[in-house]
Amino acid sequence: MTDPCPTGHADAADGELPGSVAVVGAGVIGAAWAARWALCGVDVEVYDPLPTASRQVESTLEAARAAWERLGLLSRETGERSERAHAVALGEVILTSEVGDAVIDAVLIHECVPERVKIKQAVYAEVEAAAAPDAVIASSTSGIRPSELQAEMQHPERLVVGHPFNPVYLLPLVEVVGGSQTSELTIERAMGWFNAAGMAPLRVRSEVDGFVADRLLEALWREALWLVHDGVATVAEIDDAMRLGFGLRWAQMGVFQTYATAGGEGGFRHFIEHFGPALQQPWTKLTDVPELTPEFIATLITQSDEQSGDQPVAELCAARDRNLVDLLLALEANDWGAGRSLAALRRRMSAAG
Ligand code: NAD
């Protein structure tokens, strides 16, 4: 059986690639957007005031190339696309010293600066002073409403949220959210470009804080913090409870489909009849957030350091990428979930070559 995939977005990969892309803010997310576009053959101009930004961009590009090689999208020897994919050169990534130089020719501009409304709005003013009036500005914000972000813009209709997931060069999901002033054309253009980059854009139907994914993640994160706070489990025990159990399910089926399978032959109907009443239990309504006192933060950091041993973050990221690549390949072989996005990207690259 293959994934019935009712939302359909995993099969796309058919939009046009953008002519040129700019990235403003080259931290974890900006550098990874740059890498995904470059691997798709698109030139990217990047601006970040931090002197160490070039290091971040280079190391992310290196990690992304290694991951795409293991996916079979690039040949190991040359770093060019393999014959299974297409032969066009990789895009160039160029760092600029002025924001205006980065955005002047771009049709798509990713804003990836810190999660503060004021910083983002100041960046939009700088970007708009140099960018073409119809260039699309896609904010990577994790949860700020686009209506708030676009409030002071000259051309607010071009602002859209394109919320990706780390590492952006491997995970296909990007949440697309329009604000009250965002034009339908902006949303369509952004969705087409993300499709062309092998991503699975999910258009969020209405504008809410945190969108879809971070609302879910925050709920889990809040409970995880309470469990450490109350001494019920350590950081490592909580992560094991996830990755050795229900987390393993979630890469291939979400919460609803998983619960349909948990209902036995009666499927979701039986599940909701059986477990629905448990939603009245007190533990299903825990919504307060533990106070992040210095002592609690120190506990979290100590336990997190113990969990990772002496493995540096770069090694953890490399392990994460290796595991994700193998998961994606397995899902592709089963024609399922995120594997379908990968298959669509592979087809697209082969057709272009
Ligand atoms: P980061 O701290 O790694 O990078 C932010 C970068 O912005 C830094 O390199 C900084 O020098 C640069 N910057 C600061 N002011 C700037 C300015 N005025 N002009 C240009 N660059 C500037 O942060 P990040 O994790 O990459 O997050 C960026 C955005 O992506 C945030 O909105 C965040 O919510 C969102 N996001 C993050 C993740 C994640 O897992 N880290 C996931 C999805 C979305």
Tab-separated table of C-alpha atoms and ligand atoms in Angstrom:
chain	number	residue	atom	x	y	z
A	1	MET	CA	0.000	0.000	0.000
A	2	THR	CA	1.185	3.517	-0.719
A	3	ASP	CA	0.430	6.694	1.206
A	4	PRO	CA	-3.097	7.886	0.303
A	5	CYS	CA	-1.696	11.382	0.942
A	6	PRO	CA	-5.012	13.244	1.015
A	7	THR	CA	-3.438	16.698	1.195
A	8	GLY	CA	-1.635	16.072	-2.096
A	9	HIS	CA	1.148	18.568	-1.518
A	10	ALA	CA	3.858	15.945	-1.276
A	11	ASP	CA	3.577	15.172	-4.985
A	12	ALA	CA	4.156	18.641	-6.355
A	13	ALA	CA	7.803	19.727	-6.994
A	14	ASP	CA	6.424	21.219	-10.200
A	15	GLY	CA	6.616	25.015	-9.730
A	16	GLU	CA	9.230	27.206	-11.416
A	17	LEU	CA	12.465	27.860	-9.552
A	18	PRO	CA	12.982	31.522	-8.620
A	19	GLY	CA	15.531	33.363	-10.767
A	20	SER	CA	17.543	34.522	-7.768
A	21	VAL	CA	17.120	34.381	-4.030
A	22	ALA	CA	18.369	36.547	-1.171
A	23	VAL	CA	18.748	35.574	2.450
A	24	VAL	CA	18.869	38.201	5.183
A	25	GLY	CA	20.210	36.743	8.418
A	26	ALA	CA	22.519	33.770	7.934
A	27	GLY	CA	22.169	31.899	11.207
A	28	VAL	CA	20.915	28.339	11.558
A	29	ILE	CA	17.890	28.867	9.316
A	30	GLY	CA	19.154	31.447	6.813
A	31	ALA	CA	22.293	29.455	6.009
A	32	ALA	CA	20.195	26.336	5.479
A	33	TRP	CA	17.752	28.125	3.138
A	34	ALA	CA	20.790	29.302	1.158
A	35	ALA	CA	22.048	25.719	0.983
A	36	ARG	CA	18.714	24.303	-0.248
A	37	TRP	CA	18.447	26.880	-3.043
A	38	ALA	CA	22.089	26.476	-4.085
A	39	LEU	CA	21.652	22.694	-4.265
A	40	CYS	CA	18.633	23.300	-6.510
A	41	GLY	CA	20.845	25.358	-8.848
A	42	VAL	CA	19.681	28.819	-7.782
A	43	ASP	CA	22.162	31.630	-7.021
A	44	VAL	CA	21.781	33.078	-3.536
A	45	GLU	CA	23.007	36.402	-2.144
A	46	VAL	CA	23.319	36.446	1.620
A	47	TYR	CA	23.591	39.316	4.085
A	48	ASP	CA	24.407	39.039	7.795
A	49	PRO	CA	26.289	41.652	9.838
A	50	LEU	CA	28.038	39.010	11.948
A	51	PRO	CA	31.729	38.557	11.000
A	52	THR	CA	31.393	34.793	11.541
A	53	ALA	CA	28.451	34.475	9.121
A	54	SER	CA	30.611	33.129	6.290
A	55	ARG	CA	31.731	30.256	8.518
A	56	GLN	CA	28.125	29.381	9.322
A	57	VAL	CA	27.206	29.498	5.627
A	58	GLU	CA	30.176	27.366	4.564
A	59	SER	CA	29.710	24.698	7.206
A	60	THR	CA	25.971	24.489	6.483
A	61	LEU	CA	26.629	24.190	2.745
A	62	GLU	CA	29.099	21.406	3.429
A	63	ALA	CA	26.598	19.535	5.626
A	64	ALA	CA	23.828	20.009	3.069
A	65	ARG	CA	25.988	18.738	0.202
A	66	ALA	CA	26.943	15.672	2.227
A	67	ALA	CA	23.280	14.983	2.971
A	68	TRP	CA	22.196	15.391	-0.669
A	69	GLU	CA	25.046	13.116	-1.766
A	70	ARG	CA	23.751	10.416	0.553
A	71	LEU	CA	20.259	10.997	-0.814
A	72	GLY	CA	21.674	10.315	-4.291
A	73	LEU	CA	20.815	13.794	-5.532
A	74	LEU	CA	24.471	14.819	-6.016
A	75	SER	CA	27.448	12.808	-7.162
A	76	ARG	CA	30.112	12.241	-4.510
A	77	GLU	CA	33.081	12.881	-6.779
A	78	THR	CA	32.253	16.273	-8.166
A	79	GLY	CA	29.544	17.700	-5.981
A	80	GLU	CA	27.637	18.189	-9.232
A	81	ARG	CA	24.250	16.618	-9.594
A	82	SER	CA	24.494	12.896	-10.312
A	83	GLU	CA	23.290	11.363	-13.559
A	84	ARG	CA	20.208	10.221	-11.621
A	85	ALA	CA	19.494	13.938	-11.273
A	86	HIS	CA	20.301	16.836	-13.581
A	87	ALA	CA	23.593	18.231	-14.732
A	88	VAL	CA	23.106	21.964	-14.201
A	89	ALA	CA	25.745	23.533	-11.937
A	90	LEU	CA	24.999	24.203	-8.302
A	91	GLY	CA	23.918	27.720	-7.480
A	92	GLU	CA	26.504	30.138	-6.137
A	93	VAL	CA	26.229	31.510	-2.608
A	94	ILE	CA	27.653	35.009	-2.294
A	95	LEU	CA	27.945	36.988	0.916
A	96	THR	CA	27.417	40.730	0.605
A	97	SER	CA	28.425	43.483	2.988
A	98	GLU	CA	25.211	45.500	2.524
A	99	VAL	CA	21.643	44.289	2.773
A	100	GLY	CA	20.743	46.298	-0.352
A	101	ASP	CA	23.335	44.460	-2.461
A	102	ALA	CA	21.886	41.120	-1.419
A	103	VAL	CA	18.264	41.892	-2.239
A	104	ILE	CA	18.449	44.201	-5.249
A	105	ASP	CA	18.074	41.471	-7.906
A	106	ALA	CA	16.164	38.899	-5.882
A	107	VAL	CA	12.630	37.764	-6.660
A	108	LEU	CA	12.443	35.894	-3.353
A	109	ILE	CA	13.932	37.249	-0.125
A	110	HIS	CA	14.055	35.073	2.992
A	111	GLU	CA	14.070	37.067	6.226
A	112	CYS	CA	15.782	34.921	8.849
A	113	VAL	CA	16.722	37.413	11.572
A	114	PRO	CA	16.043	36.909	15.301
A	115	GLU	CA	12.477	36.299	16.466
A	116	ARG	CA	11.733	39.896	17.506
A	117	VAL	CA	9.048	41.941	15.758
A	118	LYS	CA	11.006	45.203	15.950
A	119	ILE	CA	14.173	43.689	14.471
A	120	LYS	CA	12.193	42.081	11.656
A	121	GLN	CA	10.287	45.297	10.875
A	122	ALA	CA	13.537	47.291	10.768
A	123	VAL	CA	14.950	44.737	8.339
A	124	TYR	CA	11.871	45.032	6.080
A	125	ALA	CA	12.425	48.811	5.869
A	126	GLU	CA	16.039	48.242	4.784
A	127	VAL	CA	15.044	45.532	2.334
A	128	GLU	CA	12.228	47.565	0.783
A	129	ALA	CA	14.568	50.489	0.177
A	130	ALA	CA	16.541	48.355	-2.296
A	131	ALA	CA	14.390	45.448	-3.477
A	132	ALA	CA	12.139	45.391	-6.535
A	133	PRO	CA	8.606	46.345	-5.441
A	134	ASP	CA	7.204	42.960	-6.411
A	135	ALA	CA	9.942	40.844	-4.817
A	136	VAL	CA	8.393	38.472	-2.304
A	137	ILE	CA	9.621	38.673	1.283
A	138	ALA	CA	9.205	35.363	3.099
A	139	SER	CA	9.659	35.510	6.855
A	140	SER	CA	10.969	32.381	8.544
A	141	THR	CA	9.258	33.379	11.796
A	142	SER	CA	8.308	30.448	13.985
A	143	GLY	CA	5.033	31.934	15.121
A	144	ILE	CA	4.613	35.714	14.805
A	145	ARG	CA	1.498	36.654	12.845
A	146	PRO	CA	2.295	38.053	9.404
A	147	SER	CA	-0.297	40.854	9.865
A	148	GLU	CA	1.868	42.181	12.680
A	149	LEU	CA	5.088	41.814	10.689
A	150	GLN	CA	3.747	43.621	7.609
A	151	ALA	CA	2.017	46.473	9.499
A	152	GLU	CA	4.615	49.143	8.644
A	153	MET	CA	5.683	48.001	5.191
A	154	GLN	CA	5.435	50.045	1.995
A	155	HIS	CA	4.313	46.968	0.068
A	156	PRO	CA	2.737	44.761	2.712
A	157	GLU	CA	1.085	42.592	0.057
A	158	ARG	CA	4.458	40.947	-0.664
A	159	LEU	CA	5.082	39.689	2.884
A	160	VAL	CA	4.311	36.056	3.587
A	161	VAL	CA	5.433	33.643	6.258
A	162	GLY	CA	7.420	30.679	4.956
A	163	HIS	CA	8.123	28.805	8.190
A	164	PRO	CA	10.627	26.002	7.572
A	165	PHE	CA	11.952	23.240	9.814
A	166	ASN	CA	15.522	22.619	10.824
A	167	PRO	CA	17.492	21.331	8.897
A	168	VAL	CA	15.831	23.219	6.034
A	169	TYR	CA	17.865	21.384	3.380
A	170	LEU	CA	16.366	18.048	4.441
A	171	LEU	CA	12.890	18.536	5.905
A	172	PRO	CA	10.254	19.259	3.266
A	173	LEU	CA	7.603	21.019	5.357
A	174	VAL	CA	7.237	24.789	5.053
A	175	GLU	CA	4.185	26.474	6.564
A	176	VAL	CA	2.867	29.253	4.344
A	177	VAL	CA	0.821	31.894	6.144
A	178	GLY	CA	-0.586	35.114	4.714
A	179	GLY	CA	-1.456	38.218	6.738
A	180	SER	CA	-4.485	40.460	6.314
A	181	GLN	CA	-2.636	42.468	3.631
A	182	THR	CA	-0.835	39.610	1.866
A	183	SER	CA	-1.916	39.184	-1.759
A	184	GLU	CA	-3.055	35.864	-3.162
A	185	LEU	CA	-0.394	36.266	-5.875
A	186	THR	CA	2.351	36.413	-3.228
A	187	ILE	CA	1.092	33.208	-1.648
A	188	GLU	CA	0.849	31.457	-5.013
A	189	ARG	CA	4.358	32.510	-6.031
A	190	ALA	CA	5.852	31.398	-2.720
A	191	MET	CA	4.028	28.040	-2.841
A	192	GLY	CA	5.256	27.453	-6.410
A	193	TRP	CA	8.869	28.211	-5.533
A	194	PHE	CA	8.814	26.033	-2.414
A	195	ASN	CA	7.342	23.188	-4.454
A	196	ALA	CA	10.106	23.617	-7.017
A	197	ALA	CA	12.684	23.297	-4.244
A	198	GLY	CA	11.294	19.876	-3.345
A	199	MET	CA	9.418	21.130	-0.323
A	200	ALA	CA	5.892	20.413	0.839
A	201	PRO	CA	4.273	23.789	1.495
A	202	LEU	CA	1.346	23.629	3.877
A	203	ARG	CA	-0.924	26.614	3.476
A	204	VAL	CA	-2.233	27.497	6.905
A	205	ARG	CA	-5.934	28.260	6.532
A	206	SER	CA	-6.132	31.083	9.039
A	207	GLU	CA	-3.641	33.287	10.768
A	208	VAL	CA	-2.992	32.160	14.350
A	209	ASP	CA	-0.022	32.633	16.675
A	210	GLY	CA	2.384	29.699	16.336
A	211	PHE	CA	0.675	28.464	13.141
A	212	VAL	CA	0.099	24.682	13.157
A	213	ALA	CA	3.399	22.982	13.899
A	214	ASP	CA	4.705	25.214	16.664
A	215	ARG	CA	1.398	25.095	18.502
A	216	LEU	CA	1.854	21.348	18.628
A	217	LEU	CA	5.530	21.541	19.497
A	218	GLU	CA	5.021	24.108	22.245
A	219	ALA	CA	2.424	21.919	23.947
A	220	LEU	CA	4.871	19.018	24.038
A	221	TRP	CA	7.796	21.215	25.051
A	222	ARG	CA	5.778	22.737	27.931
A	223	GLU	CA	4.946	19.312	29.328
A	224	ALA	CA	8.560	18.158	28.910
A	225	LEU	CA	9.717	21.174	30.934
A	226	TRP	CA	7.193	20.426	33.704
A	227	LEU	CA	8.362	16.826	33.930
A	228	VAL	CA	11.988	17.939	34.471
A	229	HIS	CA	10.897	20.769	36.758
A	230	ASP	CA	8.928	18.375	38.991
A	231	GLY	CA	11.726	15.799	39.013
A	232	VAL	CA	9.530	13.183	37.321
A	233	ALA	CA	12.100	12.460	34.602
A	234	THR	CA	15.446	13.737	33.407
A	235	VAL	CA	16.086	15.431	30.062
A	236	ALA	CA	17.544	12.185	28.691
A	237	GLU	CA	14.682	10.034	30.001
A	238	ILE	CA	12.114	12.303	28.370
A	239	ASP	CA	13.949	12.201	25.061
A	240	ASP	CA	14.112	8.399	25.274
A	241	ALA	CA	10.381	8.279	25.986
A	242	MET	CA	9.924	10.095	22.691
A	243	ARG	CA	12.523	8.638	20.381
A	244	LEU	CA	12.151	5.006	21.483
A	245	GLY	CA	8.374	5.128	21.426
A	246	PHE	CA	5.835	7.470	19.929
A	247	GLY	CA	8.436	9.692	18.227
A	248	LEU	CA	9.422	6.794	16.011
A	249	ARG	CA	5.827	6.612	14.769
A	250	TRP	CA	5.530	10.295	14.024
A	251	ALA	CA	7.969	10.401	11.084
A	252	GLN	CA	5.536	8.313	9.076
A	253	MET	CA	2.074	8.945	10.527
A	254	GLY	CA	0.805	11.907	12.474
A	255	VAL	CA	-1.256	11.834	15.623
A	256	PHE	CA	-4.625	11.257	13.935
A	257	GLN	CA	-3.592	8.463	11.600
A	258	THR	CA	-1.632	6.860	14.431
A	259	TYR	CA	-4.730	6.915	16.631
A	260	ALA	CA	-6.792	5.437	13.785
A	261	THR	CA	-4.414	2.474	13.871
A	262	ALA	CA	-4.656	2.393	17.685
A	263	GLY	CA	-8.417	1.830	17.478
A	264	GLY	CA	-8.057	-1.712	16.168
A	265	GLU	CA	-10.546	-2.757	13.514
A	266	GLY	CA	-12.897	-0.011	14.650
A	267	GLY	CA	-10.284	2.561	13.597
A	268	PHE	CA	-10.604	6.163	14.688
A	269	ARG	CA	-14.299	5.796	15.625
A	270	HIS	CA	-13.442	3.146	18.223
A	271	PHE	CA	-10.405	5.083	19.403
A	272	ILE	CA	-12.349	8.282	20.119
A	273	GLU	CA	-15.135	6.365	21.860
A	274	HIS	CA	-12.621	4.462	23.950
A	275	PHE	CA	-10.138	7.205	24.840
A	276	GLY	CA	-12.163	10.380	24.269
A	277	PRO	CA	-13.493	10.436	27.847
A	278	ALA	CA	-9.878	10.432	29.123
A	279	LEU	CA	-9.647	13.999	27.834
A	280	GLN	CA	-11.503	14.956	31.023
A	281	GLN	CA	-8.574	13.727	33.154
A	282	PRO	CA	-6.659	16.492	34.915
A	283	TRP	CA	-3.375	15.625	33.140
A	284	THR	CA	-4.814	16.501	29.776
A	285	LYS	CA	-5.370	20.126	30.763
A	286	LEU	CA	-1.956	21.214	31.957
A	287	THR	CA	-1.377	24.543	30.302
A	288	ASP	CA	0.728	26.606	32.717
A	289	VAL	CA	4.371	27.142	31.859
A	290	PRO	CA	7.053	26.487	34.511
A	291	GLU	CA	8.945	29.596	35.514
A	292	LEU	CA	12.383	29.658	33.901
A	293	THR	CA	14.299	30.547	37.085
A	294	PRO	CA	18.118	30.566	36.934
A	295	GLU	CA	18.135	27.357	39.014
A	296	PHE	CA	15.734	25.574	36.667
A	297	ILE	CA	17.677	26.699	33.588
A	298	ALA	CA	20.886	25.431	35.213
A	299	THR	CA	19.231	22.041	35.836
A	300	LEU	CA	18.128	21.824	32.212
A	301	ILE	CA	21.571	22.744	30.906
A	302	THR	CA	23.374	20.325	33.220
A	303	GLN	CA	21.091	17.465	32.249
A	304	SER	CA	21.308	18.335	28.563
A	305	ASP	CA	25.124	18.361	28.745
A	306	GLU	CA	25.078	15.003	30.530
A	307	GLN	CA	22.792	13.625	27.854
A	308	SER	CA	25.113	14.604	25.004
A	309	GLY	CA	28.316	13.624	26.816
A	310	ASP	CA	31.300	15.292	25.190
A	311	GLN	CA	29.783	15.232	21.706
A	312	PRO	CA	29.987	18.686	20.149
A	313	VAL	CA	26.837	20.131	18.555
A	314	ALA	CA	28.369	19.745	15.076
A	315	GLU	CA	28.638	15.980	15.630
A	316	LEU	CA	25.067	15.797	16.884
A	317	CYS	CA	23.923	17.675	13.764
A	318	ALA	CA	25.873	15.267	11.540
A	319	ALA	CA	24.253	12.287	13.303
A	320	ARG	CA	20.849	13.921	12.949
A	321	ASP	CA	21.398	14.447	9.203
A	322	ARG	CA	22.575	10.849	8.669
A	323	ASN	CA	19.520	9.483	10.461
A	324	LEU	CA	17.151	11.811	8.600
A	325	VAL	CA	18.637	10.873	5.214
A	326	ASP	CA	18.141	7.171	5.946
A	327	LEU	CA	14.591	7.787	7.173
A	328	LEU	CA	13.795	9.783	4.045
A	329	LEU	CA	15.216	7.059	1.801
A	330	ALA	CA	13.194	4.420	3.636
A	331	LEU	CA	10.038	6.507	3.293
A	332	GLU	CA	10.786	7.089	-0.396
A	333	ALA	CA	11.123	3.311	-0.928
A	334	ASN	CA	7.714	2.876	0.735
A	335	ASP	CA	6.198	5.755	-1.279
A	336	TRP	CA	5.090	7.352	1.965
A	337	GLY	CA	4.923	10.780	3.650
A	338	ALA	CA	8.074	12.879	3.368
A	339	GLY	CA	9.540	10.178	1.068
A	340	ARG	CA	7.062	11.305	-1.576
A	341	SER	CA	8.460	14.832	-1.446
A	342	LEU	CA	11.933	13.397	-1.971
A	343	ALA	CA	10.721	11.288	-4.903
A	344	ALA	CA	9.073	14.347	-6.453
A	345	LEU	CA	12.321	16.331	-6.085
A	346	ARG	CA	14.307	13.484	-7.657
A	347	ARG	CA	11.885	13.354	-10.620
A	348	ARG	CA	12.073	17.107	-11.006
A	349	MET	CA	15.879	17.124	-11.034
A	350	SER	CA	16.024	14.228	-13.498
A	351	ALA	CA	13.583	15.949	-15.834
A	352	ALA	CA	15.596	19.180	-15.735
A	353	GLY	CA	18.883	17.391	-16.501
B	1	NAD	P1	20.058	32.613	14.562
B	1	NAD	O1	20.267	33.333	15.834
B	1	NAD	O2	20.777	31.328	14.323
B	1	NAD	O3	20.374	33.583	13.326
B	1	NAD	C1	19.914	34.890	13.241
B	1	NAD	C2	20.904	35.654	12.382
B	1	NAD	O4	20.367	36.927	12.095
B	1	NAD	C3	22.263	35.863	13.060
B	1	NAD	O5	23.297	35.328	12.254
B	1	NAD	C4	22.366	37.378	13.181
B	1	NAD	O6	23.690	37.864	13.024
B	1	NAD	C5	21.464	37.840	12.063
B	1	NAD	N1	20.966	39.200	12.206
B	1	NAD	C6	20.648	39.875	13.337
B	1	NAD	N2	20.230	41.116	13.022
B	1	NAD	C7	20.289	41.219	11.668
B	1	NAD	C8	19.988	42.246	10.742
B	1	NAD	N3	19.538	43.424	11.161
B	1	NAD	N4	20.176	42.028	9.430
B	1	NAD	C9	20.616	40.828	8.983
B	1	NAD	N5	20.922	39.804	9.821
B	1	NAD	C10	20.748	39.999	11.145
B	1	NAD	O7	18.472	32.390	14.440
B	1	NAD	P2	17.683	31.270	13.634
B	1	NAD	O8	17.461	30.107	14.532
B	1	NAD	O9	18.309	31.079	12.309
B	1	NAD	O10	16.252	31.978	13.493
B	1	NAD	C11	15.970	32.907	12.446
B	1	NAD	C12	14.476	32.905	12.220
B	1	NAD	O11	14.055	31.586	11.847
B	1	NAD	C13	13.657	33.261	13.464
B	1	NAD	O12	12.536	34.006	13.085
B	1	NAD	C14	13.240	31.895	14.004
B	1	NAD	O13	12.049	31.945	14.760
B	1	NAD	C15	13.028	31.144	12.712
B	1	NAD	N6	13.110	29.685	12.818
B	1	NAD	C16	14.090	29.078	13.560
B	1	NAD	C17	14.141	27.682	13.624
B	1	NAD	C18	15.213	26.970	14.370
B	1	NAD	O14	15.051	25.751	14.615
B	1	NAD	N7	16.321	27.584	14.745
B	1	NAD	C19	13.195	26.922	12.906
B	1	NAD	C20	12.236	27.575	12.123
B	1	NAD	C21	12.196	28.955	12.092
